[in-house]
Every structure is written in C-alpha cells, then in structure tokens.
Amino acid sequence: MTRVVIIGGGPGGYEAALVASQLGGDVTLVERDGLGGAAVLTDCVPSKTLIATAEVMSTMERASGLGLHFRGDDVEGAIRVDMAELNKRVLDLAHAQSSDIESRLRHDGVHVVRGAAVLENAHRVSVTSEGETERYDADIILLATGTTPRELPEARCDGERILNWKQLYALDAIPERLIVVGSGVTGAEFASAYDALGGDVVLVSSRQQVLPGEDQDAANVLQRAFKQRGMDIMSESRAQSARVEGDEVVVGLTDGREVRGSHCLLAVGSTPNTAGLGLEEAGVTLTPSGHILTDRVSRTNVRSIYAAGDVTGVFPLASVAAMQGRIAMWHALGDAVGPLDLRKVSSNVFTSPEIATVGTTQKQVDSGEVRVASVLLPLASNARAKMQGFTDGFVKLFCLPTTGIIVGGVVVAPNASELIHSVAVCVGQRVTVDEFSSSFTVYPSMTGSLAEAARRLHTTGDPFLTS
C-alpha cells in the first residue's frame, strides 16, 4: 500500500486525501489549525457568508425602484445590522463546514493528525503537537500549506484597528469609517460588502481603476457602481504606513497625504507558507517569490513530493487548489490524469454586481496574443434584469473566428458566479456559438442574454471584427 502524507488540510489537501484514499493509499493528513484550512475557516467561506448578508442589503436598497418603500425611505434606519451576531453566524458556519470535512475524511479512512509538520527528507515527515513529535514515513508527500496575508513594513496588523482579512470577524460593530488598502479582488469584495452593510468606506487603490487584474470593461462597471453608491475611491494612491492614534487609524500615503478612519483593512496580497517546512533539506525548488515550483501535474523537482494550492502561486482559487490536489494523487498513484489547464478555470469576484470570467481574456485579445471574434451585450435590455431592477452589467463572449468555438466569457450581473458555468462548459467542451445558441433558454432569464450574445457571433462579416 502506498503511504501518502499530506501537509495542509485546505481544499488542495483534503481533496487530495479523498482521492488518495479512494485509490487505495494509506493516507495521513496533517493540519495545524483545522480541517478546511484558511479557505474554510478564515477566507472563502467566512467572507462569502458575510457578503451574502451584504447582498440582501444591496437588494433592499433597490426596493424603492420596485415599488417597495421603507418608512422614510431609509434602509439603514429601518434595518439594524448586528455585526456581532452576523460575525458569530459567519464563524459558526465556517466551523460547521470544517467539521463536515473532518467527518468525511475520517469516514473515508484518512488518518487526520493535528500538529505542525516538517520534512526531514523526501520520504519522512515529523509532526509536533503539544511538545510531542511523531515521524511518518511516506512514499508520496503533498504540500498544501497555503499563504498568509501580507503586511506592509510600516503597517503592522494589531487585530483591533489595523486588520487583515482574517481578523475582521472579531468586530462587534460596523466600522464607522473603514479604510480598505488594496483594490484587488479581496479589497474590492470587502469594500463592497461593508459599504452595503452601511459602513463609510474609503478604498485606497494604487491603480487608476479597481480590479486591475480583471476584465477592464467589468472593472469599469464596478468602479461606476461604487461611486454611485457614494464610496470614496482614492485612485493612484499607494499606502505606505498605518498607525493608531486614540480611536483612529491614520494611513500614510507615499505622496505625503494622510487618510483617517476608525479601522483599516490591509488587502495587499499574501506570502506563501514555505518557511520552516524543511524544503531546503528535502531539495525542493522555490520560485523567487517563495512559492513552490510545480509542473502541470503538481509535482515538484523532487520526484516523491507534490504541491497544491496557493503555496504554488499558480492561481489563488480554492477550485484550482482542489484540482491540483486531485491531479497530484491521480498522477502519483497511477490513475488516468490530464495536466492542469488554466484556460478552463472559471473565477468570480463577489462584489455587487458580481464579476465572473472564464477562458480567454480581453487583455489577451488586446495584446494580440489570441485572435477572436467577440461581442459585449449590455444587460440593460434584458427583461429579467429590468424586472429585478438591475440595469448595469453585461455578458461578453469570445469565440474563434473561423470555427466559432467559444473560448472565453465574462458575466457582470447578480449571481454571475452561477451564470458563468454554462460558458465554462462551452470552453471545456469546445462548444460553438451556433451549438450554444441553439439550446433553449428560459424566458425571461439572464441566460437569455448569453444565448443572444452567441447568436450575434454568427456573422458573415469580418471574422476578426470585435464589437
């Protein structure tokens, strides 16, 4: 029986453990904090639970346009947000999810060990817990240790006023004025959520526009929505420091200006958890950023050692981490496997509105890296969008100009995370725009706009024309 030791119980680790057990491996999973890892306990599950509550508030703010009115038309006055109760629900749900994962692992025969793991060599792992150390021999080792929120040298998190995204759930009240430093996915999501919950939010962005790494048409829609809601966006402003003065936080910018608020959220990226793992002793190669270097089947330069998840720096998504972990075990234990294909990955930004993408990007098209036909169809004319009081947003499709095969798409809408799946299936199965548009859609529905976009790409005009 092949002995498999997995370090890290996040999506990359626990999904790998389930596959390895299914394939007959003798599996030991080592987790320091709790099953599900940061994704379940402090990142994805808690943040999206918070955002789900914020989405209800966003819907209520549109109520007057649907003929529903609060007394005095004051949503904030009519609804009291109990932040302590909300955060308790967030954490309770996260721990319940962690417990479900642990139950599934134990049911499938995975040996779960709580402790801190270190590689002694390429085939042995030592685990320390409560002063006691045990050693586990392994034929295969998988590293899935994740990342830690990055801090600035002059802006250290104290867990009370200056916070990273793992520390927000200790708040018992909505910050009077929350300064969010960083306008990437994490910063934009929390800025959107706290704004919807009634907080005064200042978003400090080092770029001209929020979400610099996302589709720029989509980012334009979100930035416009933020401004319409009254959010203060400080574009092309780079934070350098943060300090506490009494009941205030003072964020210093590189140009000498200062921004004052009650709390500060640092969303300036993350660093891989590779220090102290014994990687040097095992001969594992790291990238200049400190991430673990892997090939497309998740294997490191050491034949017996694999890695999955954010610690690899491949694509910081729980879905990608899980797939990397599965691929690693399929490959290591001799099952049929295909290499990781990032062209098929769908992702979502949980803001209001949501932004979902898959496959080819506008940046690739604009740079000339790929040649496609494309169409952008605003949702303002969609009947279902009008009924729901939502007129911002759009759907965008990319297809190969000769064959019409769909290679990418963008959806900006409520529940875009659900709508993008049909496009992801098309990308993965190489469905053409004609095949996609020939399928029936419900009327009225948002999916009708996806089918309409596909129909518009059936053209006899210039095959490289984009619209």
Short mmCIF file of C-alpha atoms in Angstrom, two decimals:
data_model
loop_
_atom_site.label_atom_id
_atom_site.label_comp_id
_atom_site.label_asym_id
_atom_site.label_seq_id
_atom_site.Cartn_x
_atom_site.Cartn_y
_atom_site.Cartn_z
CA MET A 1 0.00 0.00 0.00
CA THR A 2 1.36 3.43 -0.95
CA ARG A 3 1.96 5.68 2.05
CA VAL A 4 0.78 9.24 1.41
CA VAL A 5 1.40 12.14 3.79
CA ILE A 6 -0.38 15.41 3.08
CA ILE A 7 0.62 18.60 4.87
CA GLY A 8 -2.23 21.10 4.97
CA GLY A 9 -5.97 20.48 5.26
CA GLY A 10 -7.30 23.15 2.90
CA PRO A 11 -9.02 22.36 -0.42
CA GLY A 12 -5.79 21.18 -2.04
CA GLY A 13 -5.01 18.89 0.90
CA TYR A 14 -8.37 17.40 1.82
CA GLU A 15 -9.46 16.82 -1.78
CA ALA A 16 -6.13 15.09 -2.43
CA ALA A 17 -6.65 12.96 0.68
CA LEU A 18 -10.07 11.81 -0.53
CA VAL A 19 -8.69 10.83 -3.94
CA ALA A 20 -5.66 9.07 -2.44
CA SER A 21 -7.89 7.09 -0.09
CA GLN A 22 -10.22 6.18 -2.96
CA LEU A 23 -7.25 4.84 -4.90
CA GLY A 24 -6.12 2.63 -2.03
CA GLY A 25 -3.45 4.78 -0.44
CA ASP A 26 -2.55 4.74 3.26
CA VAL A 27 -3.27 8.44 3.84
CA THR A 28 -2.20 10.70 6.68
CA LEU A 29 -3.30 14.33 6.59
CA VAL A 30 -1.55 16.81 8.88
CA GLU A 31 -3.31 20.10 9.69
CA ARG A 32 -2.17 22.68 12.21
CA ASP A 33 -5.34 24.76 12.69
CA GLY A 34 -8.45 22.98 11.42
CA LEU A 35 -9.80 20.94 8.52
CA GLY A 36 -10.70 23.05 5.53
CA GLY A 37 -7.71 25.29 6.19
CA ALA A 38 -7.83 29.03 5.70
CA ALA A 39 -10.28 28.69 2.79
CA VAL A 40 -12.97 27.36 5.12
CA LEU A 41 -12.01 28.89 8.47
CA THR A 42 -10.81 32.41 7.66
CA ASP A 43 -11.01 33.15 3.93
CA CYS A 44 -13.53 31.94 1.34
CA VAL A 45 -16.36 30.55 3.47
CA PRO A 46 -16.43 33.37 6.07
CA SER A 47 -16.02 36.18 3.54
CA LYS A 48 -18.69 34.86 1.20
CA THR A 49 -21.06 34.34 4.16
CA LEU A 50 -20.55 37.98 5.12
CA ILE A 51 -21.04 39.02 1.51
CA ALA A 52 -24.28 37.00 1.29
CA THR A 53 -25.72 39.16 4.07
CA ALA A 54 -24.46 42.30 2.33
CA GLU A 55 -26.19 41.17 -0.88
CA VAL A 56 -29.54 41.17 0.95
CA MET A 57 -28.90 44.78 1.97
CA SER A 58 -28.00 45.67 -1.60
CA THR A 59 -31.29 44.19 -2.78
CA MET A 60 -33.19 46.21 -0.19
CA GLU A 61 -31.53 49.39 -1.38
CA ARG A 62 -33.11 48.79 -4.79
CA ALA A 63 -36.54 48.17 -3.26
CA SER A 64 -37.91 51.67 -3.96
CA GLY A 65 -37.40 51.10 -7.67
CA LEU A 66 -39.64 48.04 -7.38
CA GLY A 67 -42.45 49.89 -5.63
CA LEU A 68 -41.44 48.86 -2.10
CA HIS A 69 -40.77 51.60 0.44
CA PHE A 70 -39.42 51.71 3.98
CA ARG A 71 -40.80 54.35 6.29
CA GLY A 72 -38.94 57.49 5.34
CA ASP A 73 -37.23 55.51 2.55
CA ASP A 74 -34.34 54.94 4.95
CA VAL A 75 -33.00 51.40 4.60
CA GLU A 76 -30.33 51.91 7.25
CA GLY A 77 -32.88 53.34 9.66
CA ALA A 78 -35.35 50.52 9.08
CA ILE A 79 -32.82 47.69 9.42
CA ARG A 80 -30.29 47.34 12.20
CA VAL A 81 -27.16 45.36 11.37
CA ASP A 82 -25.98 43.38 14.40
CA MET A 83 -22.33 42.87 13.49
CA ALA A 84 -21.58 40.65 16.48
CA GLU A 85 -24.49 38.35 15.58
CA LEU A 86 -23.52 38.41 11.92
CA ASN A 87 -19.91 37.50 12.61
CA LYS A 88 -20.98 34.75 15.03
CA ARG A 89 -23.06 33.23 12.22
CA VAL A 90 -20.09 33.57 9.86
CA LEU A 91 -17.73 31.74 12.19
CA ASP A 92 -20.30 29.13 13.25
CA LEU A 93 -20.92 28.27 9.60
CA ALA A 94 -17.18 28.05 8.91
CA HIS A 95 -16.62 25.68 11.81
CA ALA A 96 -19.62 23.57 10.81
CA GLN A 97 -18.15 23.24 7.32
CA SER A 98 -14.79 22.28 8.83
CA SER A 99 -16.48 19.63 10.95
CA ASP A 100 -18.27 18.20 7.92
CA ILE A 101 -14.96 17.91 6.06
CA GLU A 102 -13.31 16.14 9.00
CA SER A 103 -16.20 13.69 9.24
CA ARG A 104 -15.93 12.88 5.53
CA LEU A 105 -12.18 12.34 5.76
CA ARG A 106 -12.43 10.03 8.76
CA HIS A 107 -15.31 8.12 7.13
CA ASP A 108 -13.10 7.53 4.08
CA GLY A 109 -10.27 6.17 6.20
CA VAL A 110 -7.94 9.18 6.22
CA HIS A 111 -5.75 9.42 9.33
CA VAL A 112 -6.09 13.04 10.48
CA VAL A 113 -3.28 14.42 12.65
CA ARG A 114 -3.30 17.82 14.37
CA GLY A 115 0.12 19.46 14.52
CA ALA A 116 2.94 21.30 12.76
CA ALA A 117 4.75 19.28 10.09
CA VAL A 118 8.34 19.48 8.85
CA LEU A 119 10.07 17.50 6.11
CA GLU A 120 13.06 15.57 7.43
CA ASN A 121 13.80 14.37 3.91
CA ALA A 122 11.94 13.48 0.72
CA HIS A 123 10.34 10.44 2.40
CA ARG A 124 9.85 11.34 6.04
CA VAL A 125 7.70 13.93 7.84
CA SER A 126 7.87 14.83 11.51
CA VAL A 127 4.79 16.24 13.24
CA THR A 128 4.94 18.15 16.53
CA SER A 129 1.88 18.65 18.71
CA GLU A 130 1.80 19.71 22.36
CA GLY A 131 5.51 19.09 22.71
CA GLU A 132 5.37 15.56 21.34
CA THR A 133 6.88 14.62 17.96
CA GLU A 134 5.90 11.72 15.73
CA ARG A 135 7.51 10.68 12.46
CA TYR A 136 5.73 9.36 9.38
CA ASP A 137 7.44 7.59 6.51
CA ALA A 138 5.98 8.40 3.11
CA ASP A 139 6.22 7.19 -0.46
CA ILE A 140 4.41 10.35 -1.59
CA ILE A 141 4.26 13.76 0.11
CA LEU A 142 1.86 16.56 -0.85
CA LEU A 143 2.48 20.12 0.37
CA ALA A 144 -0.67 22.27 0.61
CA THR A 145 0.26 24.83 3.24
CA GLY A 146 -1.38 27.93 1.74
CA THR A 147 -0.45 31.54 2.31
CA THR A 148 -0.52 34.26 4.96
CA PRO A 149 -1.86 37.83 4.48
CA ARG A 150 0.94 40.21 3.59
CA GLU A 151 1.67 43.24 5.75
CA LEU A 152 3.50 46.46 4.96
CA PRO A 153 6.73 47.17 6.89
CA GLU A 154 5.17 50.31 8.42
CA ALA A 155 1.62 48.94 8.70
CA ARG A 156 1.53 46.01 11.08
CA CYS A 157 -1.81 44.42 11.91
CA ASP A 158 -2.85 44.61 15.58
CA GLY A 159 -6.14 42.69 15.24
CA GLU A 160 -8.12 45.62 16.63
CA ARG A 161 -7.83 48.71 14.42
CA ILE A 162 -5.39 47.62 11.71
CA LEU A 163 -6.67 44.35 10.33
CA ASN A 164 -6.03 41.72 7.71
CA TRP A 165 -8.95 39.86 6.15
CA LYS A 166 -8.68 37.02 8.66
CA GLN A 167 -9.20 39.37 11.62
CA LEU A 168 -12.38 41.15 10.52
CA TYR A 169 -14.66 38.60 12.15
CA ALA A 170 -13.80 39.77 15.66
CA LEU A 171 -15.59 43.09 15.07
CA ASP A 172 -18.76 43.61 17.09
CA ALA A 173 -19.84 46.75 15.22
CA ILE A 174 -19.61 48.10 11.70
CA PRO A 175 -16.53 50.32 11.43
CA GLU A 176 -17.54 53.98 11.37
CA ARG A 177 -15.04 54.63 8.61
CA LEU A 178 -13.21 51.68 7.10
CA ILE A 179 -10.09 52.37 5.05
CA VAL A 180 -9.51 49.47 2.66
CA VAL A 181 -5.96 49.39 1.34
CA GLY A 182 -5.80 47.46 -1.92
CA SER A 183 -8.31 47.32 -4.78
CA GLY A 184 -7.70 43.77 -5.98
CA VAL A 185 -10.29 41.04 -5.53
CA THR A 186 -10.08 40.85 -1.72
CA GLY A 187 -10.12 44.61 -1.21
CA ALA A 188 -12.97 45.16 -3.66
CA GLU A 189 -15.09 42.38 -2.12
CA PHE A 190 -14.80 43.68 1.43
CA ALA A 191 -15.23 47.30 0.35
CA SER A 192 -18.42 46.31 -1.47
CA ALA A 193 -19.72 44.30 1.50
CA TYR A 194 -19.11 46.88 4.21
CA ASP A 195 -20.48 49.64 2.01
CA ALA A 196 -23.69 47.63 1.54
CA LEU A 197 -23.91 46.99 5.29
CA GLY A 198 -23.97 50.74 5.88
CA GLY A 199 -20.33 51.49 6.62
CA ASP A 200 -18.44 54.53 5.37
CA VAL A 201 -15.74 53.04 3.12
CA VAL A 202 -12.60 54.58 1.67
CA LEU A 203 -10.87 52.43 -0.96
CA VAL A 204 -7.19 53.21 -1.45
CA SER A 205 -6.11 51.96 -4.87
CA SER A 206 -2.59 52.13 -6.26
CA ARG A 207 -4.04 51.85 -9.78
CA GLN A 208 -6.26 54.15 -11.79
CA GLN A 209 -9.11 51.66 -11.59
CA VAL A 210 -10.29 48.98 -9.18
CA LEU A 211 -9.64 45.31 -10.01
CA PRO A 212 -6.58 45.93 -12.21
CA GLY A 213 -6.18 42.20 -12.86
CA GLU A 214 -9.74 41.65 -14.08
CA ASP A 215 -11.58 42.41 -17.32
CA GLN A 216 -11.42 46.18 -17.70
CA ASP A 217 -14.94 46.53 -19.06
CA ALA A 218 -16.15 44.72 -15.94
CA ALA A 219 -13.92 46.80 -13.66
CA ASN A 220 -15.38 49.96 -15.21
CA VAL A 221 -18.89 48.83 -14.30
CA LEU A 222 -17.87 48.07 -10.72
CA GLN A 223 -16.00 51.33 -10.22
CA ARG A 224 -19.00 53.25 -11.54
CA ALA A 225 -21.29 51.31 -9.18
CA PHE A 226 -19.01 52.05 -6.22
CA LYS A 227 -19.00 55.77 -6.97
CA GLN A 228 -22.77 55.88 -7.47
CA ARG A 229 -23.18 54.37 -4.02
CA GLY A 230 -21.00 57.12 -2.54
CA MET A 231 -17.82 55.16 -1.90
CA ASP A 232 -14.68 57.27 -1.70
CA ILE A 233 -12.16 55.79 -4.15
CA MET A 234 -8.63 57.19 -3.92
CA SER A 235 -7.15 56.15 -7.27
CA GLU A 236 -3.40 56.09 -7.98
CA SER A 237 -2.72 56.35 -4.26
CA ARG A 238 -0.26 53.99 -2.63
CA ALA A 239 -0.37 53.33 1.11
CA GLN A 240 2.93 53.30 2.95
CA SER A 241 2.09 53.18 6.64
CA ALA A 242 -0.70 52.82 9.18
CA ARG A 243 -0.72 53.80 12.83
CA VAL A 244 -3.26 54.03 15.62
CA GLU A 245 -3.97 57.39 17.26
CA GLY A 246 -6.56 57.03 20.01
CA ASP A 247 -9.76 55.77 18.39
CA GLU A 248 -8.49 56.45 14.89
CA VAL A 249 -6.26 54.83 12.32
CA VAL A 250 -4.05 57.09 10.23
CA VAL A 251 -2.98 55.68 6.87
CA GLY A 252 0.00 57.46 5.32
CA LEU A 253 0.35 57.58 1.54
CA THR A 254 3.60 57.71 -0.39
CA ASP A 255 2.81 61.25 -1.61
CA GLY A 256 2.64 62.55 1.96
CA ARG A 257 -1.13 62.66 2.34
CA GLU A 258 -2.88 61.00 5.27
CA VAL A 259 -6.27 59.30 5.47
CA ARG A 260 -8.10 58.94 8.78
CA GLY A 261 -10.66 56.34 9.73
CA SER A 262 -11.83 54.14 12.58
CA HIS A 263 -10.34 50.94 11.11
CA CYS A 264 -8.01 49.87 8.32
CA LEU A 265 -8.16 46.67 6.30
CA LEU A 266 -4.92 45.66 4.60
CA ALA A 267 -5.62 43.71 1.41
CA VAL A 268 -2.20 43.89 -0.21
CA GLY A 269 -1.62 40.29 -1.21
CA SER A 270 -0.21 37.28 0.56
CA THR A 271 3.02 35.38 1.15
CA PRO A 272 3.46 31.59 0.78
CA ASN A 273 3.75 29.43 3.89
CA THR A 274 7.04 27.76 2.96
CA ALA A 275 9.37 28.90 5.74
CA GLY A 276 10.28 26.29 8.32
CA LEU A 277 8.91 23.34 6.34
CA GLY A 278 12.30 21.77 5.70
CA LEU A 279 12.06 22.28 1.96
CA GLU A 280 15.77 23.01 1.66
CA GLU A 281 16.64 19.73 3.41
CA ALA A 282 14.36 17.85 1.02
CA GLY A 283 15.78 19.66 -2.02
CA VAL A 284 12.51 21.29 -3.12
CA THR A 285 12.94 24.23 -5.50
CA LEU A 286 11.18 27.52 -4.76
CA THR A 287 10.39 30.42 -7.08
CA PRO A 288 11.91 33.88 -6.41
CA SER A 289 8.64 34.80 -4.64
CA GLY A 290 8.99 31.85 -2.26
CA HIS A 291 6.27 29.70 -3.86
CA ILE A 292 6.81 26.00 -4.53
CA LEU A 293 7.63 25.33 -8.18
CA THR A 294 5.48 22.60 -9.74
CA ASP A 295 4.78 21.16 -13.16
CA ARG A 296 1.29 20.74 -14.64
CA VAL A 297 0.66 17.53 -12.70
CA SER A 298 1.53 19.26 -9.40
CA ARG A 299 4.93 17.58 -8.98
CA THR A 300 7.94 19.45 -7.65
CA ASN A 301 11.52 18.88 -8.78
CA VAL A 302 11.70 16.09 -6.18
CA ARG A 303 10.03 13.00 -7.62
CA SER A 304 8.20 11.96 -4.44
CA ILE A 305 6.98 15.44 -3.46
CA TYR A 306 3.95 17.25 -4.90
CA ALA A 307 2.36 20.60 -4.05
CA ALA A 308 -1.08 22.14 -4.47
CA GLY A 309 -2.96 25.34 -3.75
CA ASP A 310 -1.94 28.93 -3.08
CA VAL A 311 1.52 27.86 -1.91
CA THR A 312 2.32 27.09 -5.57
CA GLY A 313 1.36 30.57 -6.79
CA VAL A 314 -0.44 29.08 -9.80
CA PHE A 315 -3.93 30.57 -9.38
CA PRO A 316 -5.21 31.56 -5.90
CA LEU A 317 -8.60 29.87 -6.08
CA ALA A 318 -10.00 27.10 -3.90
CA SER A 319 -11.27 25.30 -7.00
CA VAL A 320 -7.80 25.32 -8.55
CA ALA A 321 -6.21 24.15 -5.30
CA ALA A 322 -8.66 21.24 -5.13
CA MET A 323 -7.96 20.27 -8.74
CA GLN A 324 -4.19 20.49 -8.21
CA GLY A 325 -4.52 18.16 -5.23
CA ARG A 326 -6.63 15.65 -7.16
CA ILE A 327 -4.28 15.73 -10.14
CA ALA A 328 -1.31 15.14 -7.84
CA MET A 329 -2.84 11.99 -6.39
CA TRP A 330 -4.13 10.69 -9.72
CA HIS A 331 -0.62 11.06 -11.11
CA ALA A 332 1.25 9.76 -8.06
CA LEU A 333 -0.98 6.70 -7.64
CA GLY A 334 -1.12 5.76 -11.31
CA ASP A 335 -4.65 6.75 -12.27
CA ALA A 336 -5.63 8.36 -15.57
CA VAL A 337 -4.84 12.07 -15.42
CA GLY A 338 -4.65 15.14 -17.60
CA PRO A 339 -2.47 18.15 -16.79
CA LEU A 340 -3.92 21.29 -15.19
CA ASP A 341 -5.46 23.52 -17.88
CA LEU A 342 -5.90 27.08 -16.60
CA ARG A 343 -7.78 28.03 -19.76
CA LYS A 344 -10.79 26.19 -18.33
CA VAL A 345 -10.75 27.85 -14.91
CA SER A 346 -13.76 30.00 -14.04
CA SER A 347 -13.47 32.61 -11.30
CA ASN A 348 -15.71 35.14 -9.63
CA VAL A 349 -15.40 38.44 -7.79
CA PHE A 350 -18.14 38.54 -5.13
CA THR A 351 -18.89 42.23 -5.30
CA SER A 352 -22.20 43.92 -6.11
CA PRO A 353 -22.54 43.29 -9.02
CA GLU A 354 -20.56 40.06 -9.28
CA ILE A 355 -17.91 39.62 -11.98
CA ALA A 356 -17.34 36.13 -13.38
CA THR A 357 -14.80 35.12 -16.02
CA VAL A 358 -13.54 32.02 -17.79
CA GLY A 359 -11.01 31.30 -20.51
CA THR A 360 -9.64 33.90 -22.91
CA THR A 361 -9.37 37.42 -21.51
CA GLN A 362 -9.76 40.86 -23.03
CA LYS A 363 -6.13 41.55 -22.14
CA GLN A 364 -5.00 38.62 -24.31
CA VAL A 365 -7.15 39.90 -27.17
CA ASP A 366 -5.90 43.49 -26.90
CA SER A 367 -2.26 42.37 -26.80
CA GLY A 368 -2.67 40.28 -29.95
CA GLU A 369 -1.90 37.05 -28.10
CA VAL A 370 -5.11 35.50 -29.43
CA ARG A 371 -7.34 36.33 -32.39
CA VAL A 372 -11.04 36.04 -31.68
CA ALA A 373 -14.43 37.39 -32.57
CA SER A 374 -16.23 38.88 -29.60
CA VAL A 375 -19.43 40.58 -28.58
CA LEU A 376 -20.38 42.58 -25.50
CA LEU A 377 -24.10 42.65 -24.78
CA PRO A 378 -25.34 45.06 -22.06
CA LEU A 379 -27.97 43.67 -19.72
CA ALA A 380 -29.97 46.89 -19.82
CA SER A 381 -32.22 45.37 -22.49
CA ASN A 382 -32.67 42.03 -20.70
CA ALA A 383 -36.26 41.63 -19.48
CA ARG A 384 -35.33 39.72 -16.31
CA ALA A 385 -32.72 42.33 -15.39
CA LYS A 386 -35.34 45.07 -15.73
CA MET A 387 -37.76 43.13 -13.51
CA GLN A 388 -35.11 42.82 -10.81
CA GLY A 389 -34.19 46.49 -11.03
CA PHE A 390 -30.72 45.75 -12.34
CA THR A 391 -29.60 47.51 -15.49
CA ASP A 392 -25.83 47.68 -15.07
CA GLY A 393 -23.64 44.85 -16.24
CA PHE A 394 -23.17 42.82 -19.39
CA VAL A 395 -22.27 39.47 -20.90
CA LYS A 396 -19.28 39.07 -23.19
CA LEU A 397 -18.29 36.07 -25.27
CA PHE A 398 -15.10 35.26 -27.19
CA CYS A 399 -15.01 32.67 -29.97
CA LEU A 400 -12.51 31.50 -32.56
CA PRO A 401 -13.23 33.45 -35.76
CA THR A 402 -13.29 30.53 -38.20
CA THR A 403 -14.83 27.66 -36.22
CA GLY A 404 -16.96 29.68 -33.79
CA ILE A 405 -15.69 27.62 -30.83
CA ILE A 406 -16.32 29.53 -27.58
CA VAL A 407 -13.01 30.17 -25.82
CA GLY A 408 -13.96 32.61 -23.08
CA GLY A 409 -16.54 34.82 -21.50
CA VAL A 410 -17.32 37.48 -18.90
CA VAL A 411 -20.55 37.99 -16.96
CA VAL A 412 -21.23 41.08 -14.84
CA ALA A 413 -24.55 40.59 -13.05
CA PRO A 414 -26.17 39.42 -9.83
CA ASN A 415 -25.31 35.72 -9.40
CA ALA A 416 -22.69 35.88 -12.14
CA SER A 417 -20.94 33.05 -10.29
CA GLU A 418 -23.83 30.79 -11.26
CA LEU A 419 -24.31 32.12 -14.79
CA ILE A 420 -20.68 31.58 -15.82
CA HIS A 421 -20.95 27.80 -15.51
CA SER A 422 -22.65 27.36 -18.87
CA VAL A 423 -19.85 29.34 -20.53
CA ALA A 424 -17.24 27.28 -18.66
CA VAL A 425 -18.84 24.08 -20.00
CA CYS A 426 -18.66 25.53 -23.52
CA VAL A 427 -14.98 26.40 -23.10
CA GLY A 428 -14.15 22.98 -21.67
CA GLN A 429 -16.08 21.03 -24.29
CA ARG A 430 -15.22 23.32 -27.25
CA VAL A 431 -18.84 24.14 -27.98
CA THR A 432 -19.50 26.51 -30.90
CA VAL A 433 -21.62 29.65 -30.71
CA ASP A 434 -24.17 28.05 -33.03
CA GLU A 435 -24.44 24.93 -30.85
CA PHE A 436 -24.76 27.07 -27.72
CA SER A 437 -27.38 29.41 -29.13
CA SER A 438 -29.48 26.54 -30.49
CA SER A 439 -30.22 25.34 -26.95
CA PHE A 440 -33.41 26.67 -25.38
CA THR A 441 -33.20 29.23 -22.58
CA VAL A 442 -35.95 30.22 -20.17
CA TYR A 443 -37.75 33.49 -20.89
CA PRO A 444 -37.28 35.76 -19.13
CA SER A 445 -33.83 34.96 -17.75
CA MET A 446 -30.30 36.33 -17.60
CA THR A 447 -29.14 33.26 -19.52
CA GLY A 448 -31.14 34.54 -22.45
CA SER A 449 -28.51 37.25 -22.91
CA LEU A 450 -25.77 34.61 -23.13
CA ALA A 451 -27.65 32.85 -25.91
CA GLU A 452 -28.29 36.19 -27.64
CA ALA A 453 -24.57 37.03 -27.48
CA ALA A 454 -23.81 33.67 -29.10
CA ARG A 455 -26.34 34.33 -31.87
CA ARG A 456 -24.72 37.69 -32.58
CA LEU A 457 -21.41 35.93 -33.13
CA HIS A 458 -22.93 34.01 -36.06
CA THR A 459 -21.87 36.50 -38.70
CA THR A 460 -20.76 36.60 -42.31
CA GLY A 461 -18.86 39.83 -41.82
CA ASP A 462 -15.20 40.45 -40.94
CA PRO A 463 -14.20 37.33 -38.93
CA PHE A 464 -11.83 39.37 -36.76
CA LEU A 465 -14.30 42.15 -36.05
CA THR A 466 -14.93 42.76 -32.35
CA SER A 467 -17.92 44.65 -31.09
#
